[in-house]
Tab-separated table of C-alpha atoms in Angstrom:
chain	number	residue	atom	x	y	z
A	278	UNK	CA	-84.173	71.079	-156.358
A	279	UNK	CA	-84.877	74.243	-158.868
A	280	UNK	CA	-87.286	76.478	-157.576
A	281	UNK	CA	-89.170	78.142	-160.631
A	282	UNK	CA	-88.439	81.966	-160.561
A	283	UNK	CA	-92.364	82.169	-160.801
A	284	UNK	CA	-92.192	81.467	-156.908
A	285	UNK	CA	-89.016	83.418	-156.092
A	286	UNK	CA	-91.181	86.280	-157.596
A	287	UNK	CA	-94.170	85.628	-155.548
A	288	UNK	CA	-92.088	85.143	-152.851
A	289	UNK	CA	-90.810	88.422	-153.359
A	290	UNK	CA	-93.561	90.231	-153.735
A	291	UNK	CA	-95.000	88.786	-150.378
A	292	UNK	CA	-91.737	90.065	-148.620
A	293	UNK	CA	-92.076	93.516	-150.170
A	294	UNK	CA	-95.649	93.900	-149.346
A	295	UNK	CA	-95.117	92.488	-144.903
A	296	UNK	CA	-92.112	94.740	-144.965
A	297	UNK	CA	-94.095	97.919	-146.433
A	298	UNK	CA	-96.630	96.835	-143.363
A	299	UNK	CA	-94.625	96.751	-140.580
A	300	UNK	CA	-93.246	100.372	-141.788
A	301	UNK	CA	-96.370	101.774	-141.823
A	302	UNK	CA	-97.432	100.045	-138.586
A	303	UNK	CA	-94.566	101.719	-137.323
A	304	UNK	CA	-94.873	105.047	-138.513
A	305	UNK	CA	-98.297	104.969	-137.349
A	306	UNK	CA	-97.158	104.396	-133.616
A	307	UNK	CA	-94.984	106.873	-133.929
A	308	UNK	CA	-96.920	109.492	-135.138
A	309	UNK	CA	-99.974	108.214	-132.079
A	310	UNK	CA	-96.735	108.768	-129.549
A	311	UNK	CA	-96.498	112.617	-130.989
A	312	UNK	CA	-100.020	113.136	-131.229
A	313	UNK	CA	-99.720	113.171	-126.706
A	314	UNK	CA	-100.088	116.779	-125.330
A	315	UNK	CA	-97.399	118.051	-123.353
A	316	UNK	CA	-99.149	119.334	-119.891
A	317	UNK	CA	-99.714	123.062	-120.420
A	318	UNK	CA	-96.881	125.162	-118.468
A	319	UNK	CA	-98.086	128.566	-116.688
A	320	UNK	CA	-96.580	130.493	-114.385
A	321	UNK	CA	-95.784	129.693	-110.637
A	322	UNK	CA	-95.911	131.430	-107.941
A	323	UNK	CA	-92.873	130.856	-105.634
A	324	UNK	CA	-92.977	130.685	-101.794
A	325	UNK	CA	-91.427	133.931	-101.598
A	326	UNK	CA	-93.994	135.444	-103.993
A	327	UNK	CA	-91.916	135.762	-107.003
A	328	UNK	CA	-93.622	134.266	-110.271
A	329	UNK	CA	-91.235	131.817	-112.415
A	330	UNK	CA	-92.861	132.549	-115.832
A	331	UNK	CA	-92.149	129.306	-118.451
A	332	UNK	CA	-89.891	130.956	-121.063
A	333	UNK	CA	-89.493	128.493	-124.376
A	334	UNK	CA	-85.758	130.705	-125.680
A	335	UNK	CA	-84.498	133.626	-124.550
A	336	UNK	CA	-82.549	136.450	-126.679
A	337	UNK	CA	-80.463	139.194	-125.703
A	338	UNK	CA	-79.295	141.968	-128.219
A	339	UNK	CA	-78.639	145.492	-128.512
A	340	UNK	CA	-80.591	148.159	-127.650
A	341	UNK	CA	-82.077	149.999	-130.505
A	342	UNK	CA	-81.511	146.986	-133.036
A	343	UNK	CA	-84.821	145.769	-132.955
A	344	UNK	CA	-85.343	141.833	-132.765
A	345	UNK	CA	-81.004	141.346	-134.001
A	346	UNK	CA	-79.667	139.404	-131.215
A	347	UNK	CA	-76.388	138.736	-130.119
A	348	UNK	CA	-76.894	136.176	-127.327
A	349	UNK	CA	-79.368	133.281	-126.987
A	350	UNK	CA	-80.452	130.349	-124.472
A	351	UNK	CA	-82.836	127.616	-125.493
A	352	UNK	CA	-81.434	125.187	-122.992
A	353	UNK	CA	-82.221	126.695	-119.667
A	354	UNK	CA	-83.843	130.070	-120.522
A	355	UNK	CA	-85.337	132.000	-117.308
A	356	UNK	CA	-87.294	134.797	-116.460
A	357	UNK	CA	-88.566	135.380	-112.774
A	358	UNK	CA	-90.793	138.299	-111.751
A	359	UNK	CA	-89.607	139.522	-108.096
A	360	UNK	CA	-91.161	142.102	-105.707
A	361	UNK	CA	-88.077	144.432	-106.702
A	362	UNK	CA	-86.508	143.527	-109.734
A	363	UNK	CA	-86.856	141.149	-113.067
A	364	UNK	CA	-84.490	138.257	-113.102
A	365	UNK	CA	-83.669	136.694	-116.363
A	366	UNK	CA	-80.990	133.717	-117.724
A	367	UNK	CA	-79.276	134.270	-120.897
A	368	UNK	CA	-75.655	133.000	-120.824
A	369	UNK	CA	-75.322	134.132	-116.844
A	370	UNK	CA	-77.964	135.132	-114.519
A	371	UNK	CA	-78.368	138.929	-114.191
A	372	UNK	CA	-81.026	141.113	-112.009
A	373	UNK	CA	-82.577	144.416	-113.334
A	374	UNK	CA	-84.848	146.375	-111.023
A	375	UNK	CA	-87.998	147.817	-112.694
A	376	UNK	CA	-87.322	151.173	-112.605
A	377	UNK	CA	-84.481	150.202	-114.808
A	378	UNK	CA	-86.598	149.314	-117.555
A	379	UNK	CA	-87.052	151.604	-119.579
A	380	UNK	CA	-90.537	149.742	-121.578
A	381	UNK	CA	-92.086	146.500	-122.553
A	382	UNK	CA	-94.044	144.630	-125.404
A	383	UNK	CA	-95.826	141.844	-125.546
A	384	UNK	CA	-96.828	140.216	-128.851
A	385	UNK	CA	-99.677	137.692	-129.372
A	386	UNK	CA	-99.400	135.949	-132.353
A	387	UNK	CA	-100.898	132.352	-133.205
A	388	UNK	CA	-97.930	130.716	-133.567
A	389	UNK	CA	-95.279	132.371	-130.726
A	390	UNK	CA	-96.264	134.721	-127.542
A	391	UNK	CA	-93.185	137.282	-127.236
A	392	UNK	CA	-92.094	139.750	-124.785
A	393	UNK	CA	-89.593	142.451	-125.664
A	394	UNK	CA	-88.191	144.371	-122.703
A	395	UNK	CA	-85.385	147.570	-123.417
A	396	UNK	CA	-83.628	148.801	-120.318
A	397	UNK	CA	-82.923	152.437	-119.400
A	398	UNK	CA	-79.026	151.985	-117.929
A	399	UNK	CA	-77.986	149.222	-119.837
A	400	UNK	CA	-77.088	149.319	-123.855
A	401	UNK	CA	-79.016	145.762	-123.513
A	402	UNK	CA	-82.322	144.434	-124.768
A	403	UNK	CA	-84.003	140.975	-123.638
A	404	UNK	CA	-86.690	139.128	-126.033
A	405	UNK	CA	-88.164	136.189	-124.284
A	406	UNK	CA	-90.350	133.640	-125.807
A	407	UNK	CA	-92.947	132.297	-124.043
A	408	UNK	CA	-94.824	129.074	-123.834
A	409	UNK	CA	-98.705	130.002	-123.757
A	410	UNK	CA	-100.534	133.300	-123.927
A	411	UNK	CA	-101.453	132.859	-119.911
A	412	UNK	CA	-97.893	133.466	-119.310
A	413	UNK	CA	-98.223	136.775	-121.753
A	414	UNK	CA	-100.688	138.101	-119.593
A	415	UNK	CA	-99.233	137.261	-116.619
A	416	UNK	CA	-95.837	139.318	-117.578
A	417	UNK	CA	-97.550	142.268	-119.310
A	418	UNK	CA	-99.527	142.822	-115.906
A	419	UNK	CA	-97.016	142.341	-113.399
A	420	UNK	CA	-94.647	145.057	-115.092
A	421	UNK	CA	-97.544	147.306	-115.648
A	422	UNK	CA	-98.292	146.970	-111.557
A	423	UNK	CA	-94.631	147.709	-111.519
A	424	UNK	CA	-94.878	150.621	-112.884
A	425	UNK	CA	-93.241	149.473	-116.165
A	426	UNK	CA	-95.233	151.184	-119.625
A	427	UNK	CA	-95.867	148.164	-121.647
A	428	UNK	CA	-98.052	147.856	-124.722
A	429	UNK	CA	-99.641	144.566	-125.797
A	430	UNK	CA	-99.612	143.750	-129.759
A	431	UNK	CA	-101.758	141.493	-131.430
Protein backbone atom coordinates (compact mmCIF):
# COMPACT_ATOMS: atom_id res chain seq x y z
CA UNK A 1 0.00 0.00 0.00
CA UNK A 2 1.87 3.46 -1.16
CA UNK A 3 -0.07 6.33 -0.47
CA UNK A 4 0.80 9.08 -3.18
CA UNK A 5 2.40 12.12 -1.35
CA UNK A 6 -0.35 14.08 -3.36
CA UNK A 7 -2.73 12.84 -0.45
CA UNK A 8 -0.26 13.03 2.45
CA UNK A 9 -0.18 16.74 1.27
CA UNK A 10 -3.83 17.21 1.21
CA UNK A 11 -4.00 15.47 4.18
CA UNK A 12 -1.79 17.86 5.61
CA UNK A 13 -3.12 20.75 4.65
CA UNK A 14 -6.61 19.64 6.09
CA UNK A 15 -4.83 19.06 9.53
CA UNK A 16 -3.17 22.48 9.42
CA UNK A 17 -6.24 24.30 8.49
CA UNK A 18 -8.88 22.19 11.75
CA UNK A 19 -5.93 22.85 13.98
CA UNK A 20 -5.64 26.75 13.04
CA UNK A 21 -9.68 26.49 13.85
CA UNK A 22 -9.85 25.13 16.99
CA UNK A 23 -7.05 27.88 18.05
CA UNK A 24 -8.98 30.52 17.03
CA UNK A 25 -12.20 29.01 18.44
CA UNK A 26 -10.31 29.03 21.45
CA UNK A 27 -8.88 32.28 21.59
CA UNK A 28 -12.17 33.58 20.83
CA UNK A 29 -13.69 32.03 24.13
CA UNK A 30 -11.15 33.29 25.85
CA UNK A 31 -11.14 36.64 24.93
CA UNK A 32 -15.62 36.45 25.41
CA UNK A 33 -14.52 35.13 29.18
CA UNK A 34 -12.39 38.63 29.58
CA UNK A 35 -14.75 40.70 27.89
CA UNK A 36 -17.19 39.96 31.63
CA UNK A 37 -17.25 43.12 33.88
CA UNK A 38 -16.03 42.76 37.22
CA UNK A 39 -19.03 44.19 39.60
CA UNK A 40 -18.07 47.81 40.29
CA UNK A 41 -16.49 48.12 43.99
CA UNK A 42 -17.48 51.41 46.08
CA UNK A 43 -17.16 52.12 49.35
CA UNK A 44 -19.01 50.53 52.41
CA UNK A 45 -20.20 51.74 55.13
CA UNK A 46 -19.45 49.55 58.21
CA UNK A 47 -21.85 48.90 61.15
CA UNK A 48 -19.87 51.05 63.25
CA UNK A 49 -19.95 53.87 60.68
CA UNK A 50 -16.51 53.64 59.41
CA UNK A 51 -16.28 53.55 55.44
CA UNK A 52 -13.92 50.62 53.98
CA UNK A 53 -12.91 52.47 50.76
CA UNK A 54 -11.75 49.66 47.82
CA UNK A 55 -8.03 50.47 47.45
CA UNK A 56 -6.48 48.58 44.10
CA UNK A 57 -2.26 49.05 45.69
CA UNK A 58 -1.14 50.91 48.28
CA UNK A 59 2.40 52.83 48.58
CA UNK A 60 4.18 54.18 51.38
CA UNK A 61 7.35 56.46 50.98
CA UNK A 62 9.02 59.32 52.37
CA UNK A 63 7.81 62.43 53.10
CA UNK A 64 8.91 65.12 50.81
CA UNK A 65 9.97 62.56 47.95
CA UNK A 66 7.08 62.96 45.97
CA UNK A 67 5.45 59.69 44.41
CA UNK A 68 9.31 57.49 45.34
CA UNK A 69 8.11 54.78 47.47
CA UNK A 70 9.73 52.57 49.68
CA UNK A 71 6.96 50.15 50.70
CA UNK A 72 4.07 48.65 48.70
CA UNK A 73 0.92 46.19 49.08
CA UNK A 74 -1.05 44.99 46.11
CA UNK A 75 -2.18 41.86 47.87
CA UNK A 76 -4.31 43.08 50.68
CA UNK A 77 -4.05 46.91 50.47
CA UNK A 78 -6.53 48.83 53.02
CA UNK A 79 -7.70 52.05 53.78
CA UNK A 80 -10.67 52.62 56.31
CA UNK A 81 -12.12 56.05 57.13
CA UNK A 82 -13.04 56.09 61.05
CA UNK A 83 -14.89 58.72 63.16
CA UNK A 84 -11.31 59.54 64.72
CA UNK A 85 -8.59 58.46 62.74
CA UNK A 86 -7.56 56.99 59.04
CA UNK A 87 -6.59 53.38 59.09
CA UNK A 88 -4.49 52.09 56.32
CA UNK A 89 -2.52 48.46 55.42
CA UNK A 90 0.81 48.62 53.94
CA UNK A 91 3.13 45.87 55.28
CA UNK A 92 1.35 46.16 59.01
CA UNK A 93 -1.73 47.90 59.95
CA UNK A 94 -1.14 51.39 61.43
CA UNK A 95 -3.81 54.20 62.69
CA UNK A 96 -3.24 58.00 62.11
CA UNK A 97 -5.76 60.42 63.57
CA UNK A 98 -6.73 63.34 61.26
CA UNK A 99 -5.31 65.99 62.91
CA UNK A 100 -2.14 64.17 62.17
CA UNK A 101 -2.36 64.72 58.64
CA UNK A 102 -0.85 67.23 57.66
CA UNK A 103 -2.82 67.42 53.71
CA UNK A 104 -4.34 65.39 50.98
CA UNK A 105 -4.66 65.02 47.08
CA UNK A 106 -6.72 63.37 45.07
CA UNK A 107 -5.98 62.85 41.36
CA UNK A 108 -8.54 61.97 38.64
CA UNK A 109 -7.06 60.73 35.76
CA UNK A 110 -8.72 58.34 33.03
CA UNK A 111 -6.74 55.62 33.57
CA UNK A 112 -5.95 55.49 37.71
CA UNK A 113 -7.91 57.56 40.63
CA UNK A 114 -5.04 58.40 43.32
CA UNK A 115 -4.96 59.75 46.70
CA UNK A 116 -1.78 61.14 48.21
CA UNK A 117 -1.93 61.79 51.95
CA UNK A 118 1.52 63.46 53.93
CA UNK A 119 1.36 63.32 57.69
CA UNK A 120 2.39 66.09 60.11
CA UNK A 121 4.33 63.74 62.99
CA UNK A 122 5.45 61.10 60.95
CA UNK A 123 8.53 61.35 58.24
CA UNK A 124 5.86 59.02 56.26
CA UNK A 125 3.73 59.51 53.17
CA UNK A 126 0.80 57.05 51.97
CA UNK A 127 -0.33 56.95 48.09
CA UNK A 128 -3.32 54.77 47.68
CA UNK A 129 -4.79 53.71 44.47
CA UNK A 130 -8.18 53.44 44.11
CA UNK A 131 -10.64 51.41 42.18
CA UNK A 132 -13.34 53.95 40.71
CA UNK A 133 -13.67 57.71 40.91
CA UNK A 134 -16.87 57.16 43.49
CA UNK A 135 -14.37 56.02 45.91
CA UNK A 136 -12.22 59.44 45.04
CA UNK A 137 -14.98 61.41 46.06
CA UNK A 138 -15.89 59.60 48.81
CA UNK A 139 -12.17 60.03 50.45
CA UNK A 140 -11.59 63.64 49.34
CA UNK A 141 -14.93 64.54 51.29
CA UNK A 142 -14.67 62.64 54.32
CA UNK A 143 -11.10 64.21 55.13
CA UNK A 144 -12.31 67.57 54.12
CA UNK A 145 -15.39 67.04 56.88
CA UNK A 146 -12.44 66.04 58.95
CA UNK A 147 -10.99 68.92 58.83
CA UNK A 148 -8.14 67.63 56.59
CA UNK A 149 -7.10 70.52 53.52
CA UNK A 150 -7.24 68.42 50.49
CA UNK A 151 -7.15 69.56 46.88
CA UNK A 152 -8.66 67.52 44.04
CA UNK A 153 -6.52 67.34 40.61
CA UNK A 154 -7.79 66.55 37.41
Amino acid sequence: MNISTEWITTITIILVLLASYALYTLRVKIGNEKKVKEPKKLPSTQPDGSIRVPVLEIYGGLKGLGEVSLMHNKKNPELILEAESLTYRIKRQRAAAYDQIKWAHGTSHPFYFKVHIVFRDRQQALIAYLANAESLQVTMDFLEARGVPVKLKS
